Amino acid sequence: EDSPDWYRSLGYPQLPFSIELVKAGPRLGYRWFGVYVVQSDDDDGPTQYCEMNWLDREPEKESSGYEIYFQKLERILRDIDFYRGYSQPPTQDEYHRLRVELD
């Protein structure tokens, strides 16, 4: 409990976070995410994503992979809600502020 990475979850979203790799056309990146707990630890709800962290540059608009990248990017951006503006998990204080703003 003394670790700066330790959270006391208030139920929205469940903490700690997980991380996933994301491929959008030729571009590769990763994002953090947490799962909203609806009623209990066994009842997972919607996944809440942080902003993307890209590992390489955006493809040139004239390149063959740009259209696929742009389509996937639009879907990725639609997934970001609760953690919009966060490219990594928020601190516990930021998390509680977000919860208060949500309520």
PDB file of C-alpha atoms in Angstrom:
ATOM      1  CA  GLU A   1       0.000   0.000   0.000  1.00  0.00           C
ATOM      2  CA  ASP A   2       3.002   2.333   0.323  1.00  0.00           C
ATOM      3  CA  SER A   3       3.890   2.019  -3.364  1.00  0.00           C
ATOM      4  CA  PRO A   4       3.148   5.050  -5.583  1.00  0.00           C
ATOM      5  CA  ASP A   5       1.634   2.545  -8.057  1.00  0.00           C
ATOM      6  CA  TRP A   6      -0.922   1.226  -5.555  1.00  0.00           C
ATOM      7  CA  TYR A   7      -4.547   2.279  -6.027  1.00  0.00           C
ATOM      8  CA  ARG A   8      -7.662   1.810  -3.975  1.00  0.00           C
ATOM      9  CA  SER A   9     -10.293   1.265  -6.628  1.00  0.00           C
ATOM     10  CA  LEU A  10     -13.645   2.995  -6.243  1.00  0.00           C
ATOM     11  CA  GLY A  11     -15.194   0.824  -8.941  1.00  0.00           C
ATOM     12  CA  TYR A  12     -14.661   3.006 -12.012  1.00  0.00           C
ATOM     13  CA  PRO A  13     -12.488   1.860 -13.732  1.00  0.00           C
ATOM     14  CA  GLN A  14     -10.863  -1.104 -12.073  1.00  0.00           C
ATOM     15  CA  LEU A  15      -7.195  -0.606 -11.343  1.00  0.00           C
ATOM     16  CA  PRO A  16      -4.375  -1.371 -11.874  1.00  0.00           C
ATOM     17  CA  PHE A  17      -4.054  -0.892 -15.579  1.00  0.00           C
ATOM     18  CA  SER A  18      -3.003  -3.212 -18.354  1.00  0.00           C
ATOM     19  CA  ILE A  19      -1.178  -2.358 -21.542  1.00  0.00           C
ATOM     20  CA  GLU A  20      -1.761  -3.491 -25.125  1.00  0.00           C
ATOM     21  CA  LEU A  21       0.018  -3.126 -28.436  1.00  0.00           C
ATOM     22  CA  VAL A  22      -2.002  -1.520 -31.211  1.00  0.00           C
ATOM     23  CA  LYS A  23      -1.334  -1.666 -34.943  1.00  0.00           C
ATOM     24  CA  ALA A  24      -2.992   0.889 -37.209  1.00  0.00           C
ATOM     25  CA  GLY A  25      -1.986   0.160 -40.774  1.00  0.00           C
ATOM     26  CA  PRO A  26       1.812   0.362 -40.857  1.00  0.00           C
ATOM     27  CA  ARG A  27       1.995   2.232 -37.528  1.00  0.00           C
ATOM     28  CA  LEU A  28       2.643   0.542 -34.184  1.00  0.00           C
ATOM     29  CA  GLY A  29       1.933   1.876 -30.716  1.00  0.00           C
ATOM     30  CA  TYR A  30       0.656   0.971 -27.283  1.00  0.00           C
ATOM     31  CA  ARG A  31      -1.974   2.185 -24.859  1.00  0.00           C
ATOM     32  CA  TRP A  32      -2.909   1.649 -21.245  1.00  0.00           C
ATOM     33  CA  PHE A  33      -6.408   0.552 -20.301  1.00  0.00           C
ATOM     34  CA  GLY A  34      -8.604  -0.293 -17.339  1.00  0.00           C
ATOM     35  CA  VAL A  35     -11.888  -2.178 -17.221  1.00  0.00           C
ATOM     36  CA  TYR A  36     -15.008  -0.649 -15.692  1.00  0.00           C
ATOM     37  CA  VAL A  37     -16.365  -2.888 -12.946  1.00  0.00           C
ATOM     38  CA  VAL A  38     -20.148  -2.826 -13.052  1.00  0.00           C
ATOM     39  CA  GLN A  39     -21.138  -4.560  -9.803  1.00  0.00           C
ATOM     40  CA  SER A  40     -18.379  -6.893  -8.644  1.00  0.00           C
ATOM     41  CA  ASP A  41     -14.890  -8.029  -9.530  1.00  0.00           C
ATOM     42  CA  ASP A  42     -16.466 -10.796 -11.629  1.00  0.00           C
ATOM     43  CA  ASP A  43     -18.668  -8.432 -13.663  1.00  0.00           C
ATOM     44  CA  ASP A  44     -16.492  -6.582 -16.175  1.00  0.00           C
ATOM     45  CA  GLY A  45     -17.964  -3.726 -18.146  1.00  0.00           C
ATOM     46  CA  PRO A  46     -16.574  -1.448 -20.851  1.00  0.00           C
ATOM     47  CA  THR A  47     -12.838  -1.013 -21.301  1.00  0.00           C
ATOM     48  CA  GLN A  48     -11.551   2.526 -20.695  1.00  0.00           C
ATOM     49  CA  TYR A  49      -8.495   3.470 -22.783  1.00  0.00           C
ATOM     50  CA  CYS A  50      -5.763   6.058 -22.333  1.00  0.00           C
ATOM     51  CA  GLU A  51      -4.391   8.001 -25.303  1.00  0.00           C
ATOM     52  CA  MET A  52      -2.075   6.228 -27.748  1.00  0.00           C
ATOM     53  CA  ASN A  53       1.714   6.193 -27.445  1.00  0.00           C
ATOM     54  CA  TRP A  54       3.110   5.739 -30.947  1.00  0.00           C
ATOM     55  CA  LEU A  55       6.451   4.036 -31.497  1.00  0.00           C
ATOM     56  CA  ASP A  56       6.982   5.417 -34.986  1.00  0.00           C
ATOM     57  CA  ARG A  57       5.964   8.337 -37.184  1.00  0.00           C
ATOM     58  CA  GLU A  58       2.635   8.790 -38.881  1.00  0.00           C
ATOM     59  CA  PRO A  59       2.771   7.453 -42.460  1.00  0.00           C
ATOM     60  CA  GLU A  60       2.949   9.972 -45.281  1.00  0.00           C
ATOM     61  CA  LYS A  61      -0.466  10.879 -46.717  1.00  0.00           C
ATOM     62  CA  GLU A  62       0.675   9.691 -50.144  1.00  0.00           C
ATOM     63  CA  SER A  63       1.837   6.273 -48.867  1.00  0.00           C
ATOM     64  CA  SER A  64      -0.096   3.080 -49.530  1.00  0.00           C
ATOM     65  CA  GLY A  65      -0.781   2.429 -45.818  1.00  0.00           C
ATOM     66  CA  TYR A  66      -2.121   5.863 -44.919  1.00  0.00           C
ATOM     67  CA  GLU A  67      -5.797   5.154 -45.653  1.00  0.00           C
ATOM     68  CA  ILE A  68      -5.821   2.004 -43.495  1.00  0.00           C
ATOM     69  CA  TYR A  69      -3.944   3.873 -40.754  1.00  0.00           C
ATOM     70  CA  PHE A  70      -6.423   6.755 -40.823  1.00  0.00           C
ATOM     71  CA  GLN A  71      -9.472   4.434 -40.653  1.00  0.00           C
ATOM     72  CA  LYS A  72      -8.042   2.520 -37.689  1.00  0.00           C
ATOM     73  CA  LEU A  73      -6.959   5.750 -36.011  1.00  0.00           C
ATOM     74  CA  GLU A  74     -10.549   7.025 -36.088  1.00  0.00           C
ATOM     75  CA  ARG A  75     -11.710   3.852 -34.285  1.00  0.00           C
ATOM     76  CA  ILE A  76      -8.886   4.157 -31.748  1.00  0.00           C
ATOM     77  CA  LEU A  77      -9.815   7.766 -30.979  1.00  0.00           C
ATOM     78  CA  ARG A  78     -13.496   6.837 -30.490  1.00  0.00           C
ATOM     79  CA  ASP A  79     -12.412   4.379 -27.756  1.00  0.00           C
ATOM     80  CA  ILE A  80     -10.936   7.148 -25.592  1.00  0.00           C
ATOM     81  CA  ASP A  81     -13.379   8.570 -23.070  1.00  0.00           C
ATOM     82  CA  PHE A  82     -12.710   8.570 -19.328  1.00  0.00           C
ATOM     83  CA  TYR A  83      -8.911   8.885 -19.758  1.00  0.00           C
ATOM     84  CA  ARG A  84      -8.926  11.428 -22.609  1.00  0.00           C
ATOM     85  CA  GLY A  85      -5.741  13.469 -22.302  1.00  0.00           C
ATOM     86  CA  TYR A  86      -3.835  10.745 -20.420  1.00  0.00           C
ATOM     87  CA  SER A  87      -1.150   8.816 -22.300  1.00  0.00           C
ATOM     88  CA  GLN A  88      -0.325   6.849 -19.160  1.00  0.00           C
ATOM     89  CA  PRO A  89      -2.370   5.854 -16.114  1.00  0.00           C
ATOM     90  CA  PRO A  90      -3.283   8.823 -13.909  1.00  0.00           C
ATOM     91  CA  THR A  91      -1.954   9.166 -10.387  1.00  0.00           C
ATOM     92  CA  GLN A  92      -4.331   8.177  -7.613  1.00  0.00           C
ATOM     93  CA  ASP A  93      -5.186  11.852  -6.996  1.00  0.00           C
ATOM     94  CA  GLU A  94      -5.906  12.416 -10.710  1.00  0.00           C
ATOM     95  CA  TYR A  95      -8.009   9.254 -10.770  1.00  0.00           C
ATOM     96  CA  HIS A  96     -10.119  10.437  -7.822  1.00  0.00           C
ATOM     97  CA  ARG A  97     -10.543  13.885  -9.424  1.00  0.00           C
ATOM     98  CA  LEU A  98     -11.788  12.207 -12.608  1.00  0.00           C
ATOM     99  CA  ARG A  99     -14.235  10.140 -10.542  1.00  0.00           C
ATOM    100  CA  VAL A 100     -15.598  13.283  -8.858  1.00  0.00           C
ATOM    101  CA  GLU A 101     -16.012  14.972 -12.249  1.00  0.00           C
ATOM    102  CA  LEU A 102     -17.848  11.884 -13.525  1.00  0.00           C
ATOM    103  CA  ASP A 103     -20.352  11.878 -10.658  1.00  0.00           C
TER     104      ASP A 103
END
